[in-house]
């Protein structure tokens, strides 16, 4: 199965903190580290480590971080023909992780926001024969819109993770999404502030989204469509760092989903995400297929 990821690549700067600081509060970190990340890169690596053929379309800077990102893609066997090397810095994320493994993330887009719709169109051949295109919201909205249109034109199914949610997103493009993957916060924001999950899901389905994958943290996950409502329980583990859990879930799901094995693919993705939260970092926490299979 071929999967193309259109999205972000970042260098993560990770701060271990006793608690997430409140407004106006200054605290000291207990440990500092760096790790490769970015939603696009995380999802691409997750899919590749679960056995999929993966290509990425994105942008990196002509800096040391960009070189390290490119080296990782080569190591993971991810096609990087669609990678644009831009003058200036690569994307960066500043992540605070508390003693319970919960986090806050601030992203400096860097080269990610210099990716253009023209570049994606010029590299449309990367999308040929792809089963899925995975997208997020760490690139500019015009790139998202043009890629959604291109995928529709080429018959490529879209898995869209609207994170971070951008209030300026044109909701008419929801009709171009085959699989919308949201957590609780994203579901509320994308549904216009509807806090009742059932009403929010119904609203999005009515707006043209074909399928919704709702990740609920410790409450598990759901696959919802007009015909289906499948619930998958969470795997109980001791969480160390939740940074790449959602991205791991998405990449793992895409790698296993054949369009009809909803329960199996969701269960596999849940196992992969559970393994990821037991480890620190983003890329370093993403498991390989043999590890996930051992949890079965």
PDB file of C-alpha atoms in Angstrom:
ATOM      1  CA  UNK A   1       0.000   0.000   0.000  1.00  0.00           C
ATOM      2  CA  UNK A   2       1.310   3.441  -0.948  1.00  0.00           C
ATOM      3  CA  UNK A   3       0.715   6.412   1.339  1.00  0.00           C
ATOM      4  CA  UNK A   4       1.704  10.013   0.637  1.00  0.00           C
ATOM      5  CA  UNK A   5       2.005  12.506   3.481  1.00  0.00           C
ATOM      6  CA  UNK A   6       1.715  16.210   2.672  1.00  0.00           C
ATOM      7  CA  UNK A   7       2.770  18.118   5.743  1.00  0.00           C
ATOM      8  CA  UNK A   8       5.274  19.388   8.239  1.00  0.00           C
ATOM      9  CA  UNK A   9       8.749  18.391   9.327  1.00  0.00           C
ATOM     10  CA  UNK A  10      10.125  19.904  12.544  1.00  0.00           C
ATOM     11  CA  UNK A  11      12.973  19.705  14.980  1.00  0.00           C
ATOM     12  CA  UNK A  12      11.473  19.345  18.447  1.00  0.00           C
ATOM     13  CA  UNK A  13      13.012  21.092  21.445  1.00  0.00           C
ATOM     14  CA  UNK A  14      11.762  19.184  24.467  1.00  0.00           C
ATOM     15  CA  UNK A  15      11.589  20.549  28.009  1.00  0.00           C
ATOM     16  CA  UNK A  16      10.781  18.228  30.894  1.00  0.00           C
ATOM     17  CA  UNK A  17       8.920  20.297  33.500  1.00  0.00           C
ATOM     18  CA  UNK A  18       7.366  19.535  36.909  1.00  0.00           C
ATOM     19  CA  UNK A  19       4.054  20.959  35.686  1.00  0.00           C
ATOM     20  CA  UNK A  20       2.703  22.951  32.749  1.00  0.00           C
ATOM     21  CA  UNK A  21       3.232  26.631  33.657  1.00  0.00           C
ATOM     22  CA  UNK A  22       0.248  28.875  34.261  1.00  0.00           C
ATOM     23  CA  UNK A  23      -0.132  32.281  32.644  1.00  0.00           C
ATOM     24  CA  UNK A  24       2.655  34.566  33.881  1.00  0.00           C
ATOM     25  CA  UNK A  25       4.490  31.743  35.654  1.00  0.00           C
ATOM     26  CA  UNK A  26       8.199  31.045  35.136  1.00  0.00           C
ATOM     27  CA  UNK A  27       9.462  27.557  35.912  1.00  0.00           C
ATOM     28  CA  UNK A  28      12.700  25.634  35.421  1.00  0.00           C
ATOM     29  CA  UNK A  29      12.958  22.546  33.241  1.00  0.00           C
ATOM     30  CA  UNK A  30      14.489  19.446  34.771  1.00  0.00           C
ATOM     31  CA  UNK A  31      15.833  18.155  31.447  1.00  0.00           C
ATOM     32  CA  UNK A  32      16.222  19.414  27.873  1.00  0.00           C
ATOM     33  CA  UNK A  33      16.502  17.372  24.684  1.00  0.00           C
ATOM     34  CA  UNK A  34      15.989  17.554  20.915  1.00  0.00           C
ATOM     35  CA  UNK A  35      14.141  15.131  18.663  1.00  0.00           C
ATOM     36  CA  UNK A  36      12.863  15.057  15.106  1.00  0.00           C
ATOM     37  CA  UNK A  37       9.128  15.562  14.764  1.00  0.00           C
ATOM     38  CA  UNK A  38       6.419  17.543  13.030  1.00  0.00           C
ATOM     39  CA  UNK A  39       3.026  15.992  12.361  1.00  0.00           C
ATOM     40  CA  UNK A  40       3.826  15.186   8.752  1.00  0.00           C
ATOM     41  CA  UNK A  41       7.149  13.531   9.533  1.00  0.00           C
ATOM     42  CA  UNK A  42       5.716  11.640  12.516  1.00  0.00           C
ATOM     43  CA  UNK A  43       2.816  10.270  10.488  1.00  0.00           C
ATOM     44  CA  UNK A  44       5.073   9.311   7.585  1.00  0.00           C
ATOM     45  CA  UNK A  45       7.465   7.433   9.869  1.00  0.00           C
ATOM     46  CA  UNK A  46       4.577   5.721  11.690  1.00  0.00           C
ATOM     47  CA  UNK A  47       3.146   4.450   8.400  1.00  0.00           C
ATOM     48  CA  UNK A  48       6.567   3.349   7.129  1.00  0.00           C
ATOM     49  CA  UNK A  49       7.449   1.505  10.338  1.00  0.00           C
ATOM     50  CA  UNK A  50       4.135  -0.337  10.059  1.00  0.00           C
ATOM     51  CA  UNK A  51       5.021  -1.628   6.619  1.00  0.00           C
ATOM     52  CA  UNK A  52       3.550   0.875   4.156  1.00  0.00           C
ATOM     53  CA  UNK A  53       5.306   2.327   1.117  1.00  0.00           C
ATOM     54  CA  UNK A  54       5.527   6.021   2.030  1.00  0.00           C
ATOM     55  CA  UNK A  55       6.404   9.267   0.263  1.00  0.00           C
ATOM     56  CA  UNK A  56       6.400  12.769   1.733  1.00  0.00           C
ATOM     57  CA  UNK A  57       5.759  16.179   0.204  1.00  0.00           C
ATOM     58  CA  UNK A  58       6.951  19.035   2.396  1.00  0.00           C
ATOM     59  CA  UNK A  59       9.641  21.647   2.940  1.00  0.00           C
ATOM     60  CA  UNK A  60      12.805  21.845   5.013  1.00  0.00           C
ATOM     61  CA  UNK A  61      15.333  24.620   5.513  1.00  0.00           C
ATOM     62  CA  UNK A  62      18.889  24.706   4.244  1.00  0.00           C
ATOM     63  CA  UNK A  63      20.182  24.279   7.785  1.00  0.00           C
ATOM     64  CA  UNK A  64      21.578  21.522   9.970  1.00  0.00           C
ATOM     65  CA  UNK A  65      18.083  20.529  11.126  1.00  0.00           C
ATOM     66  CA  UNK A  66      17.031  20.068   7.497  1.00  0.00           C
ATOM     67  CA  UNK A  67      20.019  17.822   6.814  1.00  0.00           C
ATOM     68  CA  UNK A  68      19.128  15.657   9.808  1.00  0.00           C
ATOM     69  CA  UNK A  69      15.507  15.389   8.628  1.00  0.00           C
ATOM     70  CA  UNK A  70      16.593  14.281   5.172  1.00  0.00           C
ATOM     71  CA  UNK A  71      18.950  11.691   6.649  1.00  0.00           C
ATOM     72  CA  UNK A  72      16.075  10.236   8.672  1.00  0.00           C
ATOM     73  CA  UNK A  73      13.854   9.931   5.588  1.00  0.00           C
ATOM     74  CA  UNK A  74      16.602   8.010   3.807  1.00  0.00           C
ATOM     75  CA  UNK A  75      17.115   5.761   6.837  1.00  0.00           C
ATOM     76  CA  UNK A  76      13.374   5.008   7.111  1.00  0.00           C
ATOM     77  CA  UNK A  77      13.036   4.286   3.385  1.00  0.00           C
ATOM     78  CA  UNK A  78      10.621   7.194   2.815  1.00  0.00           C
ATOM     79  CA  UNK A  79      10.552   8.665  -0.706  1.00  0.00           C
ATOM     80  CA  UNK A  80      11.576  12.339  -0.405  1.00  0.00           C
ATOM     81  CA  UNK A  81      11.393  13.335  -4.082  1.00  0.00           C
ATOM     82  CA  UNK A  82       8.699  15.840  -3.085  1.00  0.00           C
ATOM     83  CA  UNK A  83      10.832  17.519  -0.417  1.00  0.00           C
ATOM     84  CA  UNK A  84      11.513  21.208  -1.100  1.00  0.00           C
ATOM     85  CA  UNK A  85      14.774  22.559   0.363  1.00  0.00           C
ATOM     86  CA  UNK A  86      14.190  26.238   1.138  1.00  0.00           C
ATOM     87  CA  UNK A  87      16.571  29.021   2.222  1.00  0.00           C
ATOM     88  CA  UNK A  88      16.162  29.818   5.909  1.00  0.00           C
ATOM     89  CA  UNK A  89      15.360  27.706   8.960  1.00  0.00           C
ATOM     90  CA  UNK A  90      13.476  24.441   9.141  1.00  0.00           C
ATOM     91  CA  UNK A  91      10.344  24.168  11.264  1.00  0.00           C
ATOM     92  CA  UNK A  92      10.759  23.917  15.017  1.00  0.00           C
ATOM     93  CA  UNK A  93       8.497  22.880  17.879  1.00  0.00           C
ATOM     94  CA  UNK A  94       8.941  23.749  21.543  1.00  0.00           C
ATOM     95  CA  UNK A  95       7.400  21.063  23.734  1.00  0.00           C
ATOM     96  CA  UNK A  96       6.872  21.140  27.501  1.00  0.00           C
ATOM     97  CA  UNK A  97       6.162  17.754  29.097  1.00  0.00           C
ATOM     98  CA  UNK A  98       5.017  17.458  32.699  1.00  0.00           C
ATOM     99  CA  UNK A  99       5.524  14.673  35.224  1.00  0.00           C
ATOM    100  CA  UNK A 100       2.315  12.932  34.055  1.00  0.00           C
ATOM    101  CA  UNK A 101       3.425  12.872  30.425  1.00  0.00           C
ATOM    102  CA  UNK A 102       0.987  15.579  29.305  1.00  0.00           C
ATOM    103  CA  UNK A 103       2.315  18.281  27.009  1.00  0.00           C
ATOM    104  CA  UNK A 104       1.900  21.699  25.459  1.00  0.00           C
ATOM    105  CA  UNK A 105       3.412  22.479  22.055  1.00  0.00           C
ATOM    106  CA  UNK A 106       4.310  25.765  20.354  1.00  0.00           C
ATOM    107  CA  UNK A 107       5.327  25.473  16.699  1.00  0.00           C
ATOM    108  CA  UNK A 108       7.516  27.866  14.705  1.00  0.00           C
ATOM    109  CA  UNK A 109       6.617  26.838  11.126  1.00  0.00           C
ATOM    110  CA  UNK A 110       9.824  27.908   9.369  1.00  0.00           C
ATOM    111  CA  UNK A 111      10.135  26.196   5.983  1.00  0.00           C
ATOM    112  CA  UNK A 112       6.773  24.438   6.448  1.00  0.00           C
ATOM    113  CA  UNK A 113       4.986  27.721   5.742  1.00  0.00           C
ATOM    114  CA  UNK A 114       7.085  28.257   2.616  1.00  0.00           C
ATOM    115  CA  UNK A 115       5.710  25.115   0.991  1.00  0.00           C
ATOM    116  CA  UNK A 116       3.515  26.255  -1.929  1.00  0.00           C
ATOM    117  CA  UNK A 117       0.574  24.806  -3.819  1.00  0.00           C
ATOM    118  CA  UNK A 118       2.693  25.146  -6.968  1.00  0.00           C
ATOM    119  CA  UNK A 119       5.339  22.830  -5.529  1.00  0.00           C
ATOM    120  CA  UNK A 120       2.712  20.208  -4.676  1.00  0.00           C
ATOM    121  CA  UNK A 121       1.201  20.426  -8.157  1.00  0.00           C
ATOM    122  CA  UNK A 122       4.640  20.124  -9.779  1.00  0.00           C
ATOM    123  CA  UNK A 123       5.175  16.921  -7.805  1.00  0.00           C
ATOM    124  CA  UNK A 124       1.731  15.431  -8.416  1.00  0.00           C
ATOM    125  CA  UNK A 125       3.387  12.302  -9.815  1.00  0.00           C
ATOM    126  CA  UNK A 126       4.330  11.449  -6.219  1.00  0.00           C
ATOM    127  CA  UNK A 127       0.596  10.933  -5.612  1.00  0.00           C
ATOM    128  CA  UNK A 128       0.183   8.513  -8.514  1.00  0.00           C
ATOM    129  CA  UNK A 129      -1.001   5.062  -7.371  1.00  0.00           C
ATOM    130  CA  UNK A 130      -1.342   6.256  -3.764  1.00  0.00           C
ATOM    131  CA  UNK A 131      -4.147   4.735  -1.723  1.00  0.00           C
ATOM    132  CA  UNK A 132      -4.173   7.529   0.851  1.00  0.00           C
ATOM    133  CA  UNK A 133      -2.898  11.069   1.257  1.00  0.00           C
ATOM    134  CA  UNK A 134      -2.455  12.096   4.893  1.00  0.00           C
ATOM    135  CA  UNK A 135      -2.643  15.815   5.673  1.00  0.00           C
ATOM    136  CA  UNK A 136      -2.547  18.089   8.741  1.00  0.00           C
ATOM    137  CA  UNK A 137      -2.712  21.850   9.358  1.00  0.00           C
ATOM    138  CA  UNK A 138       0.954  22.694   9.917  1.00  0.00           C
ATOM    139  CA  UNK A 139       1.250  24.043   6.365  1.00  0.00           C
ATOM    140  CA  UNK A 140      -0.497  27.038   4.776  1.00  0.00           C
ATOM    141  CA  UNK A 141      -4.223  26.790   4.012  1.00  0.00           C
ATOM    142  CA  UNK A 142      -3.829  27.327   0.224  1.00  0.00           C
ATOM    143  CA  UNK A 143      -1.566  24.258   0.155  1.00  0.00           C
ATOM    144  CA  UNK A 144      -4.216  22.245   1.998  1.00  0.00           C
ATOM    145  CA  UNK A 145      -6.991  23.380  -0.348  1.00  0.00           C
ATOM    146  CA  UNK A 146      -5.039  22.706  -3.531  1.00  0.00           C
ATOM    147  CA  UNK A 147      -3.926  19.285  -2.293  1.00  0.00           C
ATOM    148  CA  UNK A 148      -7.504  18.346  -1.411  1.00  0.00           C
ATOM    149  CA  UNK A 149      -8.603  19.303  -4.927  1.00  0.00           C
ATOM    150  CA  UNK A 150      -5.678  17.444  -6.475  1.00  0.00           C
ATOM    151  CA  UNK A 151      -6.449  14.277  -4.517  1.00  0.00           C
ATOM    152  CA  UNK A 152     -10.073  14.427  -5.657  1.00  0.00           C
ATOM    153  CA  UNK A 153      -8.912  14.840  -9.257  1.00  0.00           C
ATOM    154  CA  UNK A 154      -6.485  11.911  -8.977  1.00  0.00           C
ATOM    155  CA  UNK A 155      -8.803   9.614  -7.031  1.00  0.00           C
ATOM    156  CA  UNK A 156      -6.628   9.497  -3.915  1.00  0.00           C
ATOM    157  CA  UNK A 157      -8.474   9.104  -0.602  1.00  0.00           C
ATOM    158  CA  UNK A 158      -7.706  11.800   1.992  1.00  0.00           C
ATOM    159  CA  UNK A 159      -7.034  11.228   5.688  1.00  0.00           C
ATOM    160  CA  UNK A 160      -7.175  14.703   7.213  1.00  0.00           C
ATOM    161  CA  UNK A 161      -6.039  15.580  10.726  1.00  0.00           C
ATOM    162  CA  UNK A 162      -7.032  19.248  11.294  1.00  0.00           C
ATOM    163  CA  UNK A 163      -4.316  19.998  13.824  1.00  0.00           C
ATOM    164  CA  UNK A 164      -3.733  22.630  14.878  1.00  0.00           C
ATOM    165  CA  UNK A 165      -7.271  23.755  14.010  1.00  0.00           C
ATOM    166  CA  UNK A 166      -7.233  26.979  12.000  1.00  0.00           C
ATOM    167  CA  UNK A 167     -10.368  29.104  12.451  1.00  0.00           C
ATOM    168  CA  UNK A 168      -9.923  30.427   8.906  1.00  0.00           C
ATOM    169  CA  UNK A 169     -10.306  26.949   7.368  1.00  0.00           C
ATOM    170  CA  UNK A 170     -12.918  26.978   4.591  1.00  0.00           C
ATOM    171  CA  UNK A 171     -15.502  24.443   5.757  1.00  0.00           C
ATOM    172  CA  UNK A 172     -16.658  23.783   2.201  1.00  0.00           C
ATOM    173  CA  UNK A 173     -13.510  21.666   1.836  1.00  0.00           C
ATOM    174  CA  UNK A 174     -14.797  19.166   4.398  1.00  0.00           C
ATOM    175  CA  UNK A 175     -16.566  17.530   1.473  1.00  0.00           C
ATOM    176  CA  UNK A 176     -13.152  16.632   0.027  1.00  0.00           C
ATOM    177  CA  UNK A 177     -12.205  14.658   3.146  1.00  0.00           C
ATOM    178  CA  UNK A 178     -12.680  10.883   3.185  1.00  0.00           C
ATOM    179  CA  UNK A 179     -11.457  10.265   6.748  1.00  0.00           C
ATOM    180  CA  UNK A 180     -11.398  13.075   9.303  1.00  0.00           C
ATOM    181  CA  UNK A 181      -9.260  12.286  12.360  1.00  0.00           C
ATOM    182  CA  UNK A 182      -9.948  14.472  15.413  1.00  0.00           C
ATOM    183  CA  UNK A 183      -9.396  14.474  19.150  1.00  0.00           C
ATOM    184  CA  UNK A 184     -11.879  16.033  21.573  1.00  0.00           C
ATOM    185  CA  UNK A 185     -10.538  19.584  21.227  1.00  0.00           C
ATOM    186  CA  UNK A 186     -10.379  19.398  17.432  1.00  0.00           C
ATOM    187  CA  UNK A 187     -13.901  17.956  17.235  1.00  0.00           C
ATOM    188  CA  UNK A 188     -15.310  20.848  19.276  1.00  0.00           C
ATOM    189  CA  UNK A 189     -13.452  23.539  17.348  1.00  0.00           C
ATOM    190  CA  UNK A 190     -14.146  22.105  13.900  1.00  0.00           C
ATOM    191  CA  UNK A 191     -17.848  21.673  14.671  1.00  0.00           C
ATOM    192  CA  UNK A 192     -18.179  25.336  15.601  1.00  0.00           C
ATOM    193  CA  UNK A 193     -17.986  24.957  19.377  1.00  0.00           C
ATOM    194  CA  UNK A 194     -20.392  22.044  19.795  1.00  0.00           C
ATOM    195  CA  UNK A 195     -19.328  20.327  23.037  1.00  0.00           C
ATOM    196  CA  UNK A 196     -21.660  17.323  22.750  1.00  0.00           C
ATOM    197  CA  UNK A 197     -19.605  14.755  20.781  1.00  0.00           C
ATOM    198  CA  UNK A 198     -22.688  13.094  19.282  1.00  0.00           C
ATOM    199  CA  UNK A 199     -24.050  16.377  17.972  1.00  0.00           C
ATOM    200  CA  UNK A 200     -20.614  17.460  16.754  1.00  0.00           C
ATOM    201  CA  UNK A 201     -20.107  14.208  14.840  1.00  0.00           C
ATOM    202  CA  UNK A 202     -23.587  14.425  13.314  1.00  0.00           C
ATOM    203  CA  UNK A 203     -22.953  18.013  12.255  1.00  0.00           C
ATOM    204  CA  UNK A 204     -19.691  17.173  10.493  1.00  0.00           C
ATOM    205  CA  UNK A 205     -21.191  14.158   8.741  1.00  0.00           C
ATOM    206  CA  UNK A 206     -24.041  16.392   7.557  1.00  0.00           C
ATOM    207  CA  UNK A 207     -21.480  18.832   6.139  1.00  0.00           C
ATOM    208  CA  UNK A 208     -20.094  16.176   3.841  1.00  0.00           C
ATOM    209  CA  UNK A 209     -17.391  14.374   5.825  1.00  0.00           C
ATOM    210  CA  UNK A 210     -17.684  10.712   4.902  1.00  0.00           C
ATOM    211  CA  UNK A 211     -16.025   9.138   7.927  1.00  0.00           C
ATOM    212  CA  UNK A 212     -14.818  10.428  11.301  1.00  0.00           C
ATOM    213  CA  UNK A 213     -12.160   8.832  13.468  1.00  0.00           C
ATOM    214  CA  UNK A 214     -12.536  10.268  16.955  1.00  0.00           C
ATOM    215  CA  UNK A 215      -9.609   9.677  19.329  1.00  0.00           C
ATOM    216  CA  UNK A 216     -10.670  10.052  22.950  1.00  0.00           C
ATOM    217  CA  UNK A 217      -7.470   9.566  24.933  1.00  0.00           C
ATOM    218  CA  UNK A 218      -8.048   7.250  27.884  1.00  0.00           C
ATOM    219  CA  UNK A 219     -11.579   6.514  26.601  1.00  0.00           C
ATOM    220  CA  UNK A 220     -10.320   4.869  23.418  1.00  0.00           C
ATOM    221  CA  UNK A 221     -11.366   5.714  19.871  1.00  0.00           C
ATOM    222  CA  UNK A 222     -14.374   5.600  17.539  1.00  0.00           C
ATOM    223  CA  UNK A 223     -14.931   5.154  13.820  1.00  0.00           C
ATOM    224  CA  UNK A 224     -18.125   6.953  12.819  1.00  0.00           C
ATOM    225  CA  UNK A 225     -19.985   7.236   9.530  1.00  0.00           C
ATOM    226  CA  UNK A 226     -23.643   7.331   8.561  1.00  0.00           C
ATOM    227  CA  UNK A 227     -23.649   3.524   8.724  1.00  0.00           C
ATOM    228  CA  UNK A 228     -21.034   2.685  11.358  1.00  0.00           C
ATOM    229  CA  UNK A 229     -20.171   3.489  14.965  1.00  0.00           C
ATOM    230  CA  UNK A 230     -17.255   1.306  16.036  1.00  0.00           C
ATOM    231  CA  UNK A 231     -15.678   1.786  19.455  1.00  0.00           C
ATOM    232  CA  UNK A 232     -12.191   0.583  20.330  1.00  0.00           C
ATOM    233  CA  UNK A 233     -11.029   0.550  23.970  1.00  0.00           C
ATOM    234  CA  UNK A 234      -7.708   2.060  24.944  1.00  0.00           C
ATOM    235  CA  UNK A 235      -4.735  -0.117  25.847  1.00  0.00           C
ATOM    236  CA  UNK A 236      -3.814   0.553  29.470  1.00  0.00           C
ATOM    237  CA  UNK A 237      -0.174   1.611  29.781  1.00  0.00           C
ATOM    238  CA  UNK A 238       1.871   3.989  31.909  1.00  0.00           C
ATOM    239  CA  UNK A 239       2.172   7.177  29.850  1.00  0.00           C
ATOM    240  CA  UNK A 240       5.579   8.831  29.797  1.00  0.00           C
ATOM    241  CA  UNK A 241       5.170  11.230  26.863  1.00  0.00           C
ATOM    242  CA  UNK A 242       2.055  11.693  24.694  1.00  0.00           C
ATOM    243  CA  UNK A 243       3.752  13.928  22.096  1.00  0.00           C
ATOM    244  CA  UNK A 244       3.472  11.646  19.043  1.00  0.00           C
ATOM    245  CA  UNK A 245       0.556   9.454  20.124  1.00  0.00           C
ATOM    246  CA  UNK A 246      -2.002  10.946  17.746  1.00  0.00           C
ATOM    247  CA  UNK A 247       0.395  10.962  14.804  1.00  0.00           C
ATOM    248  CA  UNK A 248       1.384   7.364  15.502  1.00  0.00           C
ATOM    249  CA  UNK A 249      -2.292   6.367  15.553  1.00  0.00           C
ATOM    250  CA  UNK A 250      -2.941   8.019  12.183  1.00  0.00           C
ATOM    251  CA  UNK A 251       0.085   6.599  10.383  1.00  0.00           C
ATOM    252  CA  UNK A 252      -0.470   3.137  11.834  1.00  0.00           C
ATOM    253  CA  UNK A 253      -4.169   3.172  10.918  1.00  0.00           C
ATOM    254  CA  UNK A 254      -3.482   4.230   7.331  1.00  0.00           C
ATOM    255  CA  UNK A 255      -0.881   1.498   6.924  1.00  0.00           C
ATOM    256  CA  UNK A 256      -3.367  -1.246   7.850  1.00  0.00           C
ATOM    257  CA  UNK A 257      -6.733   0.009   6.563  1.00  0.00           C
ATOM    258  CA  UNK A 258      -8.020  -1.595   3.370  1.00  0.00           C
ATOM    259  CA  UNK A 259     -11.335   0.242   3.322  1.00  0.00           C
ATOM    260  CA  UNK A 260     -13.329  -2.448   5.107  1.00  0.00           C
ATOM    261  CA  UNK A 261     -11.304  -3.786   8.075  1.00  0.00           C
ATOM    262  CA  UNK A 262     -12.300  -0.917  10.359  1.00  0.00           C
ATOM    263  CA  UNK A 263     -12.041  -2.760  13.674  1.00  0.00           C
ATOM    264  CA  UNK A 264      -8.737  -4.450  12.868  1.00  0.00           C
ATOM    265  CA  UNK A 265      -7.055  -1.248  11.636  1.00  0.00           C
ATOM    266  CA  UNK A 266      -8.377   0.815  14.560  1.00  0.00           C
ATOM    267  CA  UNK A 267      -7.234  -1.823  17.048  1.00  0.00           C
ATOM    268  CA  UNK A 268      -3.777  -1.952  15.480  1.00  0.00           C
ATOM    269  CA  UNK A 269      -3.534   1.858  15.598  1.00  0.00           C
ATOM    270  CA  UNK A 270      -4.569   1.865  19.262  1.00  0.00           C
ATOM    271  CA  UNK A 271      -1.834  -0.619  20.118  1.00  0.00           C
ATOM    272  CA  UNK A 272       0.752   1.447  18.233  1.00  0.00           C
ATOM    273  CA  UNK A 273      -0.288   4.655  20.011  1.00  0.00           C
ATOM    274  CA  UNK A 274      -0.201   2.889  23.382  1.00  0.00           C
ATOM    275  CA  UNK A 275       3.377   1.814  22.761  1.00  0.00           C
ATOM    276  CA  UNK A 276       4.336   5.335  21.663  1.00  0.00           C
ATOM    277  CA  UNK A 277       3.229   6.977  24.917  1.00  0.00           C
ATOM    278  CA  UNK A 278       5.464   4.672  26.956  1.00  0.00           C
ATOM    279  CA  UNK A 279       8.538   6.272  25.358  1.00  0.00           C
ATOM    280  CA  UNK A 280       9.989   9.756  25.267  1.00  0.00           C
ATOM    281  CA  UNK A 281      10.240  11.920  22.160  1.00  0.00           C
ATOM    282  CA  UNK A 282       8.400  11.956  18.864  1.00  0.00           C
ATOM    283  CA  UNK A 283      10.158   9.924  16.173  1.00  0.00           C
ATOM    284  CA  UNK A 284      11.983   7.838  18.762  1.00  0.00           C
ATOM    285  CA  UNK A 285       8.712   6.743  20.360  1.00  0.00           C
ATOM    286  CA  UNK A 286       7.066   5.389  17.195  1.00  0.00           C
ATOM    287  CA  UNK A 287       7.008   1.564  17.205  1.00  0.00           C
ATOM    288  CA  UNK A 288       7.666  -0.857  14.368  1.00  0.00           C
ATOM    289  CA  UNK A 289       5.098  -3.386  13.166  1.00  0.00           C
ATOM    290  CA  UNK A 290       6.696  -6.361  14.888  1.00  0.00           C
ATOM    291  CA  UNK A 291       6.459  -4.545  18.231  1.00  0.00           C
ATOM    292  CA  UNK A 292       2.798  -3.698  17.684  1.00  0.00           C
ATOM    293  CA  UNK A 293       1.985  -7.247  16.594  1.00  0.00           C
ATOM    294  CA  UNK A 294       3.484  -8.616  19.811  1.00  0.00           C
ATOM    295  CA  UNK A 295       0.783  -6.740  21.765  1.00  0.00           C
ATOM    296  CA  UNK A 296      -2.006  -8.624  19.992  1.00  0.00           C
TER     297      UNK A 296
END
